[in-house]
Amino acid sequence: MTAIGKPLVRRDGARKVTGTATYAYETPLDAPLFCHPVQATVARGRITAIHTADAEMLDGVLDVITYRTAERLASTEDAELAALQDREVAFRGQLVGLVLAESSESARHGAELVTVDYHEHAHDTELSADRDDLYRPEKVNPSFPTDTGTGDVDAAMAATDVTVEQTYRTAMYHNNPMEPHATTAWWDNDSLTLWDSTQGVHPSRTTVAKVFGLPEERVRVVCPFVGGGFGSKGLPHVNVVAAAMAARAHPGRPVKLALTRQQMFSLAGYRTPTIQKMRLGADSDGRLAAISLDVVEQTSRIKEFAEQTALPARMMYAAPNRRTTHRLAALDVPVPSWMRAPGECPGMFGPEVAMDELACELGIDPIELRVRNEPETDPDSGNPFSSRHLVECLREGARRFGWAGRDPRPGVRLEDGWLVGTGVAASVYPARTNPGSTANVRFDGGRYVVEIGAADLGTGAWTVLPQIAADALGVPVEEVDVRIGDTDYPKATVAGGSTGTATWGSAIVEAARTFRDKFGRDPGDGDEADATTGENPASERYAMYAFGAQFTEARVHADTGEIRVPRLLGVFAAGRIINPRTARSQFLGGMTMGLSMALHEDSVWDPRFGQVVNHDLAEYHVSVNADVDDVQAHWLDEQDDQVNPLGSKGIGEIGIVGTAASVVNAVFHATGARIRDLPVTLDKVLPFLP
Amino acid sequence: MKPFAYDSPADAATAVRTVAGDPSAMYLGGGTNLVDHLKLGVARPGRIVDVTHLTSTEIVERDGGLSIGAGVRNSELAADPRVRSRYPVLASALLAGASGQLRNMATTGGNPLQRTRCVYFQDVTTACNKREPGSGCSAIGGYTRYHAILGASSECVATHPSDMAVALAALDASVRVLGPDGERTIPFTELHRLPGDSPEKDTVLEHGDLITAIDLPAPPGDRQRYRKVRDRASYAFALVSVAAVLSVDDGRIRDARLAFGGVAHKPWRAWQAEDTLRDAHVSEDVFRAAAEAELAQAEPLPGNEFKVPLLTRTLVAVLRELS
């Protein structure tokens, strides 16, 4: 009778495909006002005048809010959220005004008519590894040590048989979910309700309450559906504050604010570009003596976000001498933030391409090289792994992909005008739960109702949480209702870091056990129990990670250098899989996004202006259907009893990790062109073609 | 978006009179480009004159060729059996353009008039001589991956984005135009302009001129190919493209008509490459010589130098396939 492991269809699927699921901007409310942002057109400066009269005279425009008229916020500690508090412009695209109108068209037109004069300051927006002002952040996201080291990397490098010393670069990337960042805000007396597209209603509430100086119980955040987020909706950005501020200025009128696609390139976070100086030293058998990764990346001058890029290099492979560092440049740029697998995703690009380069140098199969460097315990913490099945993923992937008999020579297989190659890379992502999520289980009219303020950002929480609850209660899943996406339900942590299902599911399991302990198998109407997750004590004793192996077939056109990937195959060891249907979608989505990162995505920065110039989906390319042919995700039958009561590991992010390295390694195998900066595009391989 | 008056006149002559008499008026065809520009503030017309119902939506035989009404949708044109069999270079160029949804809206008359996708043109916060004459060109010294290597000026380095237009340039098509003074015909290769010192003018059309049809002469050659090179497999503008129509007889090139996309302010008819090929014996060397003849005048920008070898390689590959 177990529901876990069944490929149940999404409970919210019918509503989504028939268009009846309401998203934040669509919340039906009477007489809403529409809000359109005005953005700074200088990269750094001070506002000397704002001309709002033309906008204010437009039919339908009610108000133009600027730093002169905006309410003073209770907290401006988070400078990203300190909307319209002063005249300073810290980056191009920053919010400098809000136009409120009776229609979205009028608001947008009004925003076009607002002109701003600036005293412009010189700006500095170019990341490089040779800057003399790089600094060492106190910690990296969210609270890891900035630098680590054991042994003597330089001495070990000097003593090894084979070394790889290369610099790898990843591009700036923007999250670009289908649904833009959107909010409907409404004040009723002194209480604020936000229908917000967010990955966490409670974390959003906490932040907004602080910014406005409100007790949390006076803020309600509602979010039944999210059209994607990839991390950009994990933390509230300034659009949420702007919507709430605009609504407070017009009591009784709800305010709708949706960022345009272009606006999201400066106001909704992004993945920092990274420069990764990578060093590997190994003996002639391929055993690593030294691993070193020095990362340079950027943050905004007004708010630090230090991406934890070197983390996977700390724990992935055994080597007695190790070193990792992070250095930041604080620039006049928008604020970087979370994007699918922050840290691990870019942080496995350099190391996994370097491993391929090392394998080539040594003449060892890249899978074999990785197997030879399996650590017995976590090289970073020294703890045993709660489960680590990387080798099995590599072996199973090799079998399914058809790796055996691979001719390692690059650039020698020409089929119908295309050079063909294959590549492999490993993936890793932490298996974490977040403390502080509460679930409530109630028996109500013959059904079990589970309430928790979880968010479903399109990943399947509406479907998998009932499966977890049903098994924990020992009832058919059809008898369980789950209510999520509202701060009126018990507090839940963010859908981020691949922690959602494991965290909320753990709370549900505990609540169900408590419920059964109290009320037995024959509860009465209204009986209820709740439970709150704490720290997992095992996380002190074990290193907990999910692992995977990514395989790619790449084809590079011998005449034009066009790169196409007809096959991607991933095998994952990610604990117990709750719902194979939604899990497969997560893995495939992550792998597709990794392919997109490898070949297509690139936020092109123009340092003269201090902005991304290809800021729409016609010019910022993501992989589309025609680019994704045969993508397969498989998983091992793994259950890990240390990670949480479900034995499951998060799966939202591991699919993207390693994919880009695997693609680049396949392109090398196809052509002999070793591309070390992403994306790999045809102009980069062209000089290497016959 | 600035408010505008919307007209839906009863006939083409009225539409032409309306637009000719109102400097702020613009025609609306499929709207796949104009509507974006309205939202971005790139286009700020005071009046929009809808012409989708005013010109023919038929494809008819004419003088051994075809006459395509300006209202014919790109998807219909690509699917037409006569186009597919006699002008495959056009059919495949159409199918290489945009996405299925856009092709269902885009029109024969509107497609060649779509404006550059230069990111600076599309962003009203940056200077652009095409959008605002005299303001400067932000692309020079900036992001030039999609920009011109042929025929550009110090005022503008933008490229024309249409795939369809590249095929039409190679096919010796002509454009029928209704203006305030009546109807006239323009060779397709003369429709678009190089930027010179007035890049704001994409074409030789005057304000009020309405394209009513595009005429194709009898098929000029049996070997045709449109090859579009782009980073992703669909829904991307060409980095470079080649439209080629070839007549080969006994190892000798009788006739060659070539046009390039993604490299100039207009669909680039490669006259010099054609001259090199005409009457030459088929060989890899002659193909390369043809590319070199045309690209001798190339002036790539920092950031798009790769287009010279890329276009050379693409042209050679297309000619190899066709001969």
mmCIF file of C-alpha atoms in Angstrom, chain B residues 12-178:
data_model
loop_
_atom_site.group_PDB
_atom_site.id
_atom_site.type_symbol
_atom_site.label_atom_id
_atom_site.label_comp_id
_atom_site.label_asym_id
_atom_site.label_seq_id
_atom_site.Cartn_x
_atom_site.Cartn_y
_atom_site.Cartn_z
ATOM 1 C CA ALA B 12 -4.847 49.394 -49.676
ATOM 2 C CA ALA B 13 -5.080 52.778 -51.407
ATOM 3 C CA THR B 14 -6.741 54.277 -48.338
ATOM 4 C CA ALA B 15 -4.103 52.740 -46.117
ATOM 5 C CA VAL B 16 -1.334 54.235 -48.233
ATOM 6 C CA ARG B 17 -2.982 57.661 -48.211
ATOM 7 C CA THR B 18 -3.426 57.493 -44.446
ATOM 8 C CA VAL B 19 0.161 56.571 -43.691
ATOM 9 C CA ALA B 20 1.615 58.923 -46.305
ATOM 10 C CA GLY B 21 -0.325 61.772 -44.736
ATOM 11 C CA ASP B 22 0.700 61.040 -41.148
ATOM 12 C CA PRO B 23 4.416 61.020 -40.338
ATOM 13 C CA SER B 24 3.698 59.185 -37.089
ATOM 14 C CA ALA B 25 1.774 56.325 -38.745
ATOM 15 C CA MET B 26 3.064 52.800 -39.214
ATOM 16 C CA TYR B 27 1.742 49.707 -40.943
ATOM 17 C CA LEU B 28 0.939 46.615 -38.927
ATOM 18 C CA GLY B 29 1.387 43.255 -40.609
ATOM 19 C CA GLY B 30 1.890 40.156 -38.494
ATOM 20 C CA GLY B 31 3.161 42.355 -35.680
ATOM 21 C CA THR B 32 5.867 39.902 -34.676
ATOM 22 C CA ASN B 33 8.457 42.666 -34.639
ATOM 23 C CA LEU B 34 6.453 45.871 -34.279
ATOM 24 C CA VAL B 35 4.560 44.824 -31.180
ATOM 25 C CA ASP B 36 7.844 44.060 -29.411
ATOM 26 C CA HIS B 37 9.120 47.456 -30.412
ATOM 27 C CA LEU B 38 6.001 49.152 -29.087
ATOM 28 C CA LYS B 39 6.565 47.549 -25.707
ATOM 29 C CA LEU B 40 10.255 48.415 -25.664
ATOM 30 C CA GLY B 41 9.642 52.020 -26.680
ATOM 31 C CA VAL B 42 11.717 51.484 -29.829
ATOM 32 C CA ALA B 43 8.723 52.285 -32.024
ATOM 33 C CA ARG B 44 6.413 55.068 -30.907
ATOM 34 C CA PRO B 45 3.831 55.475 -33.660
ATOM 35 C CA GLY B 46 0.869 57.785 -33.226
ATOM 36 C CA ARG B 47 -1.212 55.676 -35.567
ATOM 37 C CA ILE B 48 -1.159 52.056 -36.557
ATOM 38 C CA VAL B 49 -2.711 51.053 -39.841
ATOM 39 C CA ASP B 50 -3.545 47.387 -39.987
ATOM 40 C CA VAL B 51 -2.880 46.016 -43.466
ATOM 41 C CA THR B 52 -3.132 42.285 -42.895
ATOM 42 C CA HIS B 53 -6.518 42.138 -44.611
ATOM 43 C CA LEU B 54 -5.674 44.583 -47.423
ATOM 44 C CA THR B 55 -3.145 42.704 -49.487
ATOM 45 C CA SER B 56 -3.464 39.359 -51.170
ATOM 46 C CA THR B 57 -3.134 36.199 -49.118
ATOM 47 C CA GLU B 58 -2.750 34.111 -52.309
ATOM 48 C CA ILE B 59 0.205 32.661 -54.123
ATOM 49 C CA VAL B 60 -0.445 32.726 -57.876
ATOM 50 C CA GLU B 61 1.412 31.687 -61.034
ATOM 51 C CA ARG B 62 2.802 34.642 -62.911
ATOM 52 C CA ASP B 63 5.191 34.788 -65.881
ATOM 53 C CA GLY B 64 6.526 31.321 -65.199
ATOM 54 C CA GLY B 65 7.163 32.227 -61.598
ATOM 55 C CA LEU B 66 5.051 32.912 -58.558
ATOM 56 C CA SER B 67 3.528 36.044 -57.163
ATOM 57 C CA ILE B 68 3.178 35.973 -53.387
ATOM 58 C CA GLY B 69 0.632 38.281 -51.819
ATOM 59 C CA ALA B 70 2.018 40.423 -49.023
ATOM 60 C CA GLY B 71 -0.545 38.963 -46.635
ATOM 61 C CA VAL B 72 0.641 35.377 -47.084
ATOM 62 C CA ARG B 73 1.882 34.005 -43.768
ATOM 63 C CA ASN B 74 5.410 32.627 -43.585
ATOM 64 C CA SER B 75 4.178 29.201 -42.507
ATOM 65 C CA GLU B 76 1.803 28.986 -45.492
ATOM 66 C CA LEU B 77 4.488 30.095 -47.898
ATOM 67 C CA ALA B 78 6.922 27.510 -46.577
ATOM 68 C CA ALA B 79 4.309 24.789 -46.933
ATOM 69 C CA ASP B 80 3.165 25.662 -50.452
ATOM 70 C CA PRO B 81 3.926 22.698 -52.740
ATOM 71 C CA ARG B 82 5.070 24.961 -55.594
ATOM 72 C CA VAL B 83 7.457 26.791 -53.314
ATOM 73 C CA ARG B 84 8.755 23.567 -51.847
ATOM 74 C CA SER B 85 9.393 21.953 -55.219
ATOM 75 C CA ARG B 86 10.542 24.912 -57.321
ATOM 76 C CA TYR B 87 12.079 27.224 -54.713
ATOM 77 C CA PRO B 88 13.347 24.925 -51.952
ATOM 78 C CA VAL B 89 15.918 27.544 -50.939
ATOM 79 C CA LEU B 90 13.024 29.803 -49.980
ATOM 80 C CA ALA B 91 11.045 27.107 -48.217
ATOM 81 C CA SER B 92 13.999 26.082 -46.096
ATOM 82 C CA ALA B 93 14.966 29.677 -45.344
ATOM 83 C CA LEU B 94 11.447 30.291 -44.086
ATOM 84 C CA LEU B 95 11.516 27.200 -41.918
ATOM 85 C CA ALA B 96 14.896 28.205 -40.507
ATOM 86 C CA GLY B 97 13.412 31.487 -39.317
ATOM 87 C CA ALA B 98 11.930 32.225 -35.899
ATOM 88 C CA SER B 99 9.615 29.648 -34.363
ATOM 89 C CA GLY B 100 6.479 27.892 -35.549
ATOM 90 C CA GLN B 101 4.305 30.309 -33.622
ATOM 91 C CA LEU B 102 5.992 33.350 -35.137
ATOM 92 C CA ARG B 103 5.894 31.921 -38.655
ATOM 93 C CA ASN B 104 2.146 31.516 -38.268
ATOM 94 C CA MET B 105 1.866 35.261 -37.756
ATOM 95 C CA ALA B 106 4.676 36.738 -39.857
ATOM 96 C CA THR B 107 3.768 37.920 -43.352
ATOM 97 C CA THR B 108 5.500 38.036 -46.715
ATOM 98 C CA GLY B 109 5.250 41.806 -46.804
ATOM 99 C CA GLY B 110 6.356 42.312 -43.234
ATOM 100 C CA ASN B 111 9.178 39.818 -42.899
ATOM 101 C CA PRO B 112 11.669 41.651 -45.128
ATOM 102 C CA LEU B 113 10.892 44.849 -43.227
ATOM 103 C CA GLN B 114 11.707 43.526 -39.778
ATOM 104 C CA ARG B 115 14.339 45.591 -38.112
ATOM 105 C CA THR B 116 17.737 44.650 -36.794
ATOM 106 C CA ARG B 117 18.042 42.619 -33.615
ATOM 107 C CA CYS B 118 21.077 44.620 -32.520
ATOM 108 C CA VAL B 119 20.747 44.631 -28.739
ATOM 109 C CA TYR B 120 21.597 48.317 -28.542
ATOM 110 C CA PHE B 121 18.919 49.184 -31.092
ATOM 111 C CA GLN B 122 16.431 47.346 -28.915
ATOM 112 C CA ASP B 123 17.452 49.088 -25.686
ATOM 113 C CA VAL B 124 16.326 52.701 -25.591
ATOM 114 C CA THR B 125 18.751 53.478 -22.763
ATOM 115 C CA THR B 126 21.743 53.068 -25.080
ATOM 116 C CA ALA B 127 22.717 55.206 -28.041
ATOM 117 C CA CYS B 128 21.828 53.978 -31.531
ATOM 118 C CA ASN B 129 21.994 55.884 -34.787
ATOM 119 C CA LYS B 130 19.392 53.643 -36.325
ATOM 120 C CA ARG B 131 16.878 54.359 -33.607
ATOM 121 C CA GLU B 132 17.916 57.940 -32.901
ATOM 122 C CA PRO B 133 19.989 59.433 -35.724
ATOM 123 C CA GLY B 134 23.083 61.216 -34.495
ATOM 124 C CA SER B 135 23.118 59.592 -31.056
ATOM 125 C CA GLY B 136 26.041 57.261 -31.811
ATOM 126 C CA CYS B 137 26.546 53.544 -32.263
ATOM 127 C CA SER B 138 26.844 51.539 -29.064
ATOM 128 C CA ALA B 139 27.624 48.324 -30.870
ATOM 129 C CA ILE B 140 30.992 49.619 -32.004
ATOM 130 C CA GLY B 141 33.239 48.741 -29.106
ATOM 131 C CA GLY B 142 30.536 46.559 -27.581
ATOM 132 C CA TYR B 143 28.840 43.222 -28.174
ATOM 133 C CA THR B 144 29.297 42.434 -31.861
ATOM 134 C CA ARG B 145 28.741 38.708 -32.164
ATOM 135 C CA TYR B 146 25.725 39.202 -34.445
ATOM 136 C CA HIS B 147 27.043 42.252 -36.250
ATOM 137 C CA ALA B 148 28.153 43.047 -39.759
ATOM 138 C CA ILE B 149 31.430 42.247 -41.487
ATOM 139 C CA LEU B 150 30.358 43.570 -44.904
ATOM 140 C CA GLY B 151 29.141 46.972 -45.981
ATOM 141 C CA ALA B 152 28.918 48.517 -42.531
ATOM 142 C CA SER B 153 29.731 52.117 -41.741
ATOM 143 C CA SER B 154 31.088 54.022 -38.791
ATOM 144 C CA GLU B 155 27.471 54.947 -38.081
ATOM 145 C CA CYS B 156 26.023 51.455 -37.872
ATOM 146 C CA VAL B 157 27.209 47.858 -37.864
ATOM 147 C CA ALA B 158 23.817 46.186 -37.512
ATOM 148 C CA THR B 159 22.696 43.182 -39.526
ATOM 149 C CA HIS B 160 19.398 42.388 -41.142
ATOM 150 C CA PRO B 161 17.809 39.464 -39.302
ATOM 151 C CA SER B 162 15.535 37.861 -41.909
ATOM 152 C CA ASP B 163 16.290 34.421 -43.350
ATOM 153 C CA MET B 164 13.527 34.677 -45.922
ATOM 154 C CA ALA B 165 15.063 37.840 -47.333
ATOM 155 C CA VAL B 166 18.378 36.106 -47.951
ATOM 156 C CA ALA B 167 16.688 33.492 -50.109
ATOM 157 C CA LEU B 168 14.694 36.161 -51.944
ATOM 158 C CA ALA B 169 17.901 38.049 -52.706
ATOM 159 C CA ALA B 170 19.416 34.919 -54.229
ATOM 160 C CA LEU B 171 16.269 34.194 -56.249
ATOM 161 C CA ASP B 172 16.213 37.552 -58.036
ATOM 162 C CA ALA B 173 12.807 38.281 -56.584
ATOM 163 C CA SER B 174 11.160 41.636 -56.985
ATOM 164 C CA VAL B 175 8.932 43.644 -54.729
ATOM 165 C CA ARG B 176 5.689 45.262 -55.770
ATOM 166 C CA VAL B 177 5.078 48.474 -53.897
ATOM 167 C CA LEU B 178 2.036 50.686 -53.719
#
